Each structure stands twice: as structure tokens, then as C-alpha cells.
mmCIF file of C-alpha atoms in Angstrom:
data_model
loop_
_atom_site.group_PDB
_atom_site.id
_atom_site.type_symbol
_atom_site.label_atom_id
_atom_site.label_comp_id
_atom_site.label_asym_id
_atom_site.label_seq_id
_atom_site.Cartn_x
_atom_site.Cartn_y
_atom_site.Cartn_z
ATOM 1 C CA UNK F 1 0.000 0.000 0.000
ATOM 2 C CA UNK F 2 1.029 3.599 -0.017
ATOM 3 C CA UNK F 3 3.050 5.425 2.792
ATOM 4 C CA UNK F 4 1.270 8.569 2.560
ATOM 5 C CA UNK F 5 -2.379 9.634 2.274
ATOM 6 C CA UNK F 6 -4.280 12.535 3.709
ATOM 7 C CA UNK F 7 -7.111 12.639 6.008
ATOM 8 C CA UNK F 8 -10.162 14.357 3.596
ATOM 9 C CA UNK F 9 -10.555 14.391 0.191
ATOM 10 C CA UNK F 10 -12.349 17.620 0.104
ATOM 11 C CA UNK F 11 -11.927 21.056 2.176
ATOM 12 C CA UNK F 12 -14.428 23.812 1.494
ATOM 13 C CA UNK F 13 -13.281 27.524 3.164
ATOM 14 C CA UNK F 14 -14.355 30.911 3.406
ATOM 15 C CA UNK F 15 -12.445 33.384 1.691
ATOM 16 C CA UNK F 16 -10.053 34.753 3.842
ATOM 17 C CA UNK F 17 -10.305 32.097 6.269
ATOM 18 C CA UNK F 18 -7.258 30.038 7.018
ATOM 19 C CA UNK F 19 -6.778 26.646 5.661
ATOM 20 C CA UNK F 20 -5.107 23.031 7.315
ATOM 21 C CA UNK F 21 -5.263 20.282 5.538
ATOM 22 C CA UNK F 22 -3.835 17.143 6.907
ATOM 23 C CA UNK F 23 -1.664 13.952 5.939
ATOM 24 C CA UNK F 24 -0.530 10.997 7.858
ATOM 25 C CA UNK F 25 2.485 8.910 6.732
ATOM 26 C CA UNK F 26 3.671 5.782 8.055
ATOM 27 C CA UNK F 27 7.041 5.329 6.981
ATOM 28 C CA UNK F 28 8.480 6.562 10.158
ATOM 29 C CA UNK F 29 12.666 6.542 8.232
ATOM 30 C CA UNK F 30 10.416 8.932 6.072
ATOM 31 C CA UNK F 31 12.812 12.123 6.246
ATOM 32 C CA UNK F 32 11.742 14.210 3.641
ATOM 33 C CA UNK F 33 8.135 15.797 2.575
ATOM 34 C CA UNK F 34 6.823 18.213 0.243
ATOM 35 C CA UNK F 35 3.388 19.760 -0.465
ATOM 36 C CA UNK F 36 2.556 19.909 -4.201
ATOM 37 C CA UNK F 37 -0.512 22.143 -5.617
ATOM 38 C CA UNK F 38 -2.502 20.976 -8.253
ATOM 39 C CA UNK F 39 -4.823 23.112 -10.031
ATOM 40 C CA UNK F 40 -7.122 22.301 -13.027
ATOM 41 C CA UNK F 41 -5.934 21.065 -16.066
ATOM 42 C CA UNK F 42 -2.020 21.728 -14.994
ATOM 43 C CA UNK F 43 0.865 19.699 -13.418
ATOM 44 C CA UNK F 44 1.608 19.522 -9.705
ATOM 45 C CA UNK F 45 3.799 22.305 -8.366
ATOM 46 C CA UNK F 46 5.892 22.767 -5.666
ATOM 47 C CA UNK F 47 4.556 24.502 -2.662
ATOM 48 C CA UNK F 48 7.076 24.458 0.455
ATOM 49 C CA UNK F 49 8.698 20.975 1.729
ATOM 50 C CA UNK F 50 10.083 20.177 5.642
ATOM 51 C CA UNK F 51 13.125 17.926 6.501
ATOM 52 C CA UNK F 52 12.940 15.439 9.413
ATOM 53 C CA UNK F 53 15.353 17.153 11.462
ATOM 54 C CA UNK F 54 12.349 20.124 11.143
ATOM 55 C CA UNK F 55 9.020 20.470 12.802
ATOM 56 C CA UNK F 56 7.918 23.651 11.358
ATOM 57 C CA UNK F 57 8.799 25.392 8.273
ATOM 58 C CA UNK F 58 7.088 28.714 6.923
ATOM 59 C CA UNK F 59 6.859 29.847 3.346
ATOM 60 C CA UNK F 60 4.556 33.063 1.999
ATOM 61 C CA UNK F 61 1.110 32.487 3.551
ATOM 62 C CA UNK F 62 2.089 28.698 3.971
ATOM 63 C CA UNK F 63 3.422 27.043 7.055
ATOM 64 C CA UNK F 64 4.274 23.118 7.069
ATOM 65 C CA UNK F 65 4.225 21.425 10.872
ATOM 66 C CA UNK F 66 5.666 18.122 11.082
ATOM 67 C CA UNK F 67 4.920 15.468 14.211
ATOM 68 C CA UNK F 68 6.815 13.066 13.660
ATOM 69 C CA UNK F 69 5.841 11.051 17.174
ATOM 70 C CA UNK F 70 2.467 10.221 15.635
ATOM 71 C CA UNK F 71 3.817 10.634 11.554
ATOM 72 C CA UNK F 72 1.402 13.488 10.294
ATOM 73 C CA UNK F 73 2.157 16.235 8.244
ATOM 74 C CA UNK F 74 -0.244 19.515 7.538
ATOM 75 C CA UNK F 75 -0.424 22.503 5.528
ATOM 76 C CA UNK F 76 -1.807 25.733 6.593
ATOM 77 C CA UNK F 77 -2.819 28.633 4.364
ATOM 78 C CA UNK F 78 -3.255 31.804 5.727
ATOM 79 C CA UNK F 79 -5.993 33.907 4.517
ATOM 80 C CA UNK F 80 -7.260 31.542 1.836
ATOM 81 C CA UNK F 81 -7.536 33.071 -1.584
ATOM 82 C CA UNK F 82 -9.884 32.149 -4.939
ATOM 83 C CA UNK F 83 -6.529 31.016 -6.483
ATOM 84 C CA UNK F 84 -5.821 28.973 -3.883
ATOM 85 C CA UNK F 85 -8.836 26.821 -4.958
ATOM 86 C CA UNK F 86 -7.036 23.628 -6.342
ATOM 87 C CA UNK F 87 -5.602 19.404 -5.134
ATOM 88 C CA UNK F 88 -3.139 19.134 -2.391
ATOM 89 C CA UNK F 89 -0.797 16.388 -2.426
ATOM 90 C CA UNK F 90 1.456 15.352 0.487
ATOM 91 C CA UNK F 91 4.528 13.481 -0.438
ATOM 92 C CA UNK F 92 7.209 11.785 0.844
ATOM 93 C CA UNK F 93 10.956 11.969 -1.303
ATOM 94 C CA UNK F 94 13.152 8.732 -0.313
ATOM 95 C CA UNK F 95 14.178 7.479 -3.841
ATOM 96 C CA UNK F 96 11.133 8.198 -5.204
ATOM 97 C CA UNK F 97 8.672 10.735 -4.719
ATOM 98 C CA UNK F 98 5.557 8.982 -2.754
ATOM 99 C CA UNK F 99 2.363 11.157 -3.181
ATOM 100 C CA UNK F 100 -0.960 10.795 -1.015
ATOM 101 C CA UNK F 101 -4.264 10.815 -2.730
ATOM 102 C CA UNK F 102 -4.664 14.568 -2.214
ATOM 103 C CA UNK F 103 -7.797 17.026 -0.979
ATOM 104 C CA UNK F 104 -9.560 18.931 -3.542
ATOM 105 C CA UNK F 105 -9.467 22.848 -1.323
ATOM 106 C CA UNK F 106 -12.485 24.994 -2.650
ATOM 107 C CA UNK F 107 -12.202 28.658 -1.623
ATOM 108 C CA UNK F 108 -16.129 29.866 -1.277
ATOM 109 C CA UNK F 109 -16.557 34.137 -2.175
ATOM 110 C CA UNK L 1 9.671 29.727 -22.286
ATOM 111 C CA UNK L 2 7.754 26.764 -20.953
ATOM 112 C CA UNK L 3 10.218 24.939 -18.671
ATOM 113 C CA UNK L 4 8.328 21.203 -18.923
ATOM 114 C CA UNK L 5 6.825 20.583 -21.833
ATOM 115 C CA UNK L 6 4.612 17.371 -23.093
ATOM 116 C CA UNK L 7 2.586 16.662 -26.244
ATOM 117 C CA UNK L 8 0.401 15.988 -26.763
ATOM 118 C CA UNK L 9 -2.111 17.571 -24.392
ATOM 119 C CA UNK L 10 -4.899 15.084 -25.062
ATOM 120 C CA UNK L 11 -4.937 11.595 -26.868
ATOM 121 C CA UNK L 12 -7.656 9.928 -27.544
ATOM 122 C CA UNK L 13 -7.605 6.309 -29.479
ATOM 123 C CA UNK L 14 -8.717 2.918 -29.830
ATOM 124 C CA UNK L 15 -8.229 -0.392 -27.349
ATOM 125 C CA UNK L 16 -4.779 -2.026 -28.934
ATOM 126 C CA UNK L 17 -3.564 0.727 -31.158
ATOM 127 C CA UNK L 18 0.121 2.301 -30.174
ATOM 128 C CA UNK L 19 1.249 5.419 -29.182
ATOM 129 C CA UNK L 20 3.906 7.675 -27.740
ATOM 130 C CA UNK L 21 4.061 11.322 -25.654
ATOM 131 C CA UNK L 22 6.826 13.377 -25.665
ATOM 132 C CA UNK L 23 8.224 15.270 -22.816
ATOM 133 C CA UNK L 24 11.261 17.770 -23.082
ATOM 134 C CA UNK L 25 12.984 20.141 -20.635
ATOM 135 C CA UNK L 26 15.095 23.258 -21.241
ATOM 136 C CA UNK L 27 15.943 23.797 -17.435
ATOM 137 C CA UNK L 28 19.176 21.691 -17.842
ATOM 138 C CA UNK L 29 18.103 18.907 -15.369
ATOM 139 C CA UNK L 30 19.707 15.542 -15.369
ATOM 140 C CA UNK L 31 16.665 13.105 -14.047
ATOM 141 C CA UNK L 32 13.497 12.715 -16.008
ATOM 142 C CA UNK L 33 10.363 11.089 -14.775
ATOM 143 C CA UNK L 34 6.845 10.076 -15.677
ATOM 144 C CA UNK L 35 3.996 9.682 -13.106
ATOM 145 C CA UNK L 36 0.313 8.308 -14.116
ATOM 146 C CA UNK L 37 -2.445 10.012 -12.352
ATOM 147 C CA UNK L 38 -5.915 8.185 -11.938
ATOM 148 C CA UNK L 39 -8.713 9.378 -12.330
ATOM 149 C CA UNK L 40 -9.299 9.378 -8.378
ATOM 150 C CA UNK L 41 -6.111 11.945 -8.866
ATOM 151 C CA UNK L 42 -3.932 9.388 -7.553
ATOM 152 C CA UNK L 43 -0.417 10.332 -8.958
ATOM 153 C CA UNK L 44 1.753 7.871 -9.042
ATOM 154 C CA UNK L 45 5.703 7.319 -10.435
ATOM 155 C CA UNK L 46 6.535 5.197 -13.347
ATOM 156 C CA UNK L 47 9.838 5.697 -14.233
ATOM 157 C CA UNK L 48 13.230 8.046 -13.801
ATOM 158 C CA UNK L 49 15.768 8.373 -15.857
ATOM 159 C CA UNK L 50 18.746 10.181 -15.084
ATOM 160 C CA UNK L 51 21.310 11.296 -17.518
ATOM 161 C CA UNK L 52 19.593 8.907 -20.363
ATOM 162 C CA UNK L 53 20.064 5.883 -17.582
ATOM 163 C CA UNK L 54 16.719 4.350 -16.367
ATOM 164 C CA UNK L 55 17.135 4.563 -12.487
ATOM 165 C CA UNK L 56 13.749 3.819 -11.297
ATOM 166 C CA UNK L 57 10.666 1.257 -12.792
ATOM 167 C CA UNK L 58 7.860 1.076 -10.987
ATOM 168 C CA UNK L 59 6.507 -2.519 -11.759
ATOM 169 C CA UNK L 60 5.263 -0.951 -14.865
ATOM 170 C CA UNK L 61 3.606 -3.661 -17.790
ATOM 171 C CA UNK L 62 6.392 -3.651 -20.172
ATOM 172 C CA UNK L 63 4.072 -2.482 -22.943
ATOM 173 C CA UNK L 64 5.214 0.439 -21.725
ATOM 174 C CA UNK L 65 8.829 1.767 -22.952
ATOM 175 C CA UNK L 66 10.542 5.015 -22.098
ATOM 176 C CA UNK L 67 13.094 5.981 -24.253
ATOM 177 C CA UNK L 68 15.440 8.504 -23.417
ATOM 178 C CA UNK L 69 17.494 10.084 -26.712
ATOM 179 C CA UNK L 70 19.391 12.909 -24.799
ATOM 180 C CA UNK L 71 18.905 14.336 -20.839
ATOM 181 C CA UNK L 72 16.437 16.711 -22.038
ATOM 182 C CA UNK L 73 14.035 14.288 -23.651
ATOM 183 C CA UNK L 74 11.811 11.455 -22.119
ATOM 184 C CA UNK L 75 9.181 9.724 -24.053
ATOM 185 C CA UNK L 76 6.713 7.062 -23.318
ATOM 186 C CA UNK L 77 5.604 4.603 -25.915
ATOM 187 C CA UNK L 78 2.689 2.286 -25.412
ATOM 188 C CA UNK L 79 2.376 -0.626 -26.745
ATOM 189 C CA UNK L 80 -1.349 -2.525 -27.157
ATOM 190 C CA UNK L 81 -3.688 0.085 -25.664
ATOM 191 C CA UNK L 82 -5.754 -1.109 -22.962
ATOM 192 C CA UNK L 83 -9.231 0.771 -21.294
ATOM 193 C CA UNK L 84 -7.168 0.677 -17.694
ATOM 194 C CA UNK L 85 -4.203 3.199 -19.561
ATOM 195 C CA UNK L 86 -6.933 5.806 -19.488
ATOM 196 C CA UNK L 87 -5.418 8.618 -17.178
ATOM 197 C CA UNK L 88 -3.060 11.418 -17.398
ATOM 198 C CA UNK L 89 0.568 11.242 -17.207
ATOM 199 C CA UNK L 90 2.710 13.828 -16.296
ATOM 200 C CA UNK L 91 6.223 14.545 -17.154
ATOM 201 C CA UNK L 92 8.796 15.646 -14.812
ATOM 202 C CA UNK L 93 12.603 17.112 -13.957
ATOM 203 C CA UNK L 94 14.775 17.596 -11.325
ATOM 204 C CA UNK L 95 18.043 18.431 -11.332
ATOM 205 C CA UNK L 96 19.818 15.642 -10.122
ATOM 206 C CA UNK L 97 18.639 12.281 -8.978
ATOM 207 C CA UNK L 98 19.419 13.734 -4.759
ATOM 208 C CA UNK L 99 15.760 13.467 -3.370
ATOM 209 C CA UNK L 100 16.116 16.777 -1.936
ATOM 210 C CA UNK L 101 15.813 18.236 -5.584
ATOM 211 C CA UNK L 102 12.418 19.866 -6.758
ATOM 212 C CA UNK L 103 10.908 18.424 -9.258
ATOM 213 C CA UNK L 104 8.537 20.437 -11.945
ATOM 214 C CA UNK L 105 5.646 19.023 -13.425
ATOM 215 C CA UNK L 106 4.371 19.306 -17.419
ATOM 216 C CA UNK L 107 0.849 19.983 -17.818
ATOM 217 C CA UNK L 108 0.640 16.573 -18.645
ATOM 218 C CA UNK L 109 -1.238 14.453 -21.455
ATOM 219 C CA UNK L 110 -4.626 12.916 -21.082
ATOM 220 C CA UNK L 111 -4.551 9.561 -22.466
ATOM 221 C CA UNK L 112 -8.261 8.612 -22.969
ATOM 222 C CA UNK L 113 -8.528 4.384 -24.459
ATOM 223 C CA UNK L 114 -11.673 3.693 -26.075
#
């Protein structure tokens, strides 16, 4: 089975609200994760990533906390935007990059 | 300039026929990859090649066959078209083969089988 996954597939939020979405992993030599956006018709891309040897990490209106005690990974988004409005993917980088199955995040007006 | 690119954007053909995307990259990169995503959006790697080397096959049927000419190209040729092959694939570079490197994303192809 996979090593990652996230906790909802869907998040809906006010705009301007701030966003979390989740992930659990369970490869616990799993030292290296990323956050990927996905929006419509277009290729993941890169948000902000965390190293083991981390447990928080902050990026422009994005913050990644890492637990590694109980192996769960989130992404908050300050002051959600429309364009934020797009898949999330968790993913672990060993050898290979190791994505979850991702939550679809739409940003209500 | 479009760092990632793939073509084509959509494909649509017949159970059993043959075909082949292109991906190229002008960032330089040495390690190529394709990824299949589902249509759950499950995204999932295939292969990596780095420096024209295949480095990493991900139990993939061998109807499929990357070929990699040069570092900046990777193409994916499938062989006997099945329904299941329905999905998008993606394209991707990083710069080396270190899993610390970022890897960018084409806008992938969407392979529909009919």
C-alpha cells in the first residue's frame, strides 16, 4: 500500500479564512516531505517541503508542521484566496517521490 | 519559455492501437520522470531516468517503454492500448537524482482508451 495519504478528500473555506489540511504517513525513516498544488488542467507544483530534522517550516502564507511522534504532516494557508482553490498532495521523497491521494481545497466568495 | 513541456495535451484512441508522448525540458536537469495520475487523482511514479540511464521502474507492464534520446528528452511509448491506460501522465525534472531536488511538473497528457 502507499506510505502517505491525507485525512479528507475535500476542504471547502471561506475566503479569507485560514486553511489546514492534513496527511498521515507511516514510513516513520520517512525524512523528507513536500506539499505539491494541483490546479485544473495543470501539473503539480511545488509549494514548500520540511526535513525530518524540522518540525515547522514557513513559506509566503504557507506554514508546514511536522509530528513526527504520531507521523502526520499539515499545511496551513493563511488567509485563503480564490486562487488557492485547487488538489493538495502530500509526499514523501526517499528514492522516489511517494504522493498521497490529495484534498480537492475549494475557496467559497 | 515553458520549462516542462509534453505533447500531446490530449490523446484519444482505440483499445490495442500504439502510441507515444513526448516530454522535453530546457531547465538543464539531469533526471526525467513520468507519473500516471488516476482518475481518483492518484499520482503515481513510473519511471526516472537520469542522464539517459533508467534509475527507477515502478513494476510498470512492459508495454510500456521510455526511451530517453538525450537528458532533455523522455518519451513514453505504449504498446497494445488497454481501457485501464486511461489517465493522465505527467512529465517531470529535477536536477539531479538527490531526493532533496524539486521536481517540476508538465501539464501533462490525457490519455483517454476507447
Amino acid at each position: 500500500g502507499e506510505s502517505v495519504g491525507l485525512h479528507l478528500p475535500t476542504l471547502s473555506v471561506q475566503e479569507g479564512d485560514n486553511s489546514i489540511i492534513n496527511c498521515a504517513y507511516s514510513n516513520s525513516a520517512s525524512d523528507y516531505f513536500i506539499w505539491y498544488k494541483q490546479e485544473s488542467g495543470k501539473g503539480p507544483q511545488f509549494i514548500i517541503d520540511i526535513r525530518s530534522n524540522m518540525d515547522k517550516r514557513q513559506g509566503q502564507r504557507v506554514t508546514v508542521l511536522l509530528n513526527k511522534t504520531v507521523k502526520h504532516l499539515s499545511l496551513q494557508i493563511a488567509a485563503t484566496q480564490p486562487g488557492d482553490s485547487a488538489v493538495y498532495f502530500c509526499a514523501e521523497n526517499d528514492y522516489k517521490l511517494s504522493f498521497g491521494a490529495g484534498t480537492t481545497v475549494t475557496v467559497r466568495a | 519559455d515553458t520549462a516542462v513541456s509534453q505533447t500531446p495535451k490530449y490523446l484519444v484512441t482505440q483499445m490495442g492501437n500504439d502510441k507515444s508522448i513526448k516530454c522535453e525540458q530546457n531547465l538543464g536537469h539531469d533526471t526525467m520522470y513520468w507519473y500516471k495520475q488516476d482518475s481518483k487523482k492518484f499520482l503515481k511514479i513510473m519511471f526516472s531516468y537520469n542522464n539517459k540511464e533508467l534509475i527507477i521502474n515502478e513494476t510498470v507492464p512492459n508495454r510500456f517503454s521510455p526511451k530517453s534520446p538525450d537528458k532533455a528528452h523522455l518519451n513514453l511509448h505504449i504498446n497494445s492500448l488497454e481501457l485501464g491506460d486511461s489517465a493522465v501522465y505527467f512529465c517531470a525534472s529535477s536536477l539531479t537524482r538527490n531526493p532533496g531536488n524539486e521536481q517540476f511538473f508538465g501539464p501533462g497528457t490525457r490519455l483517454t482508451v476507447l
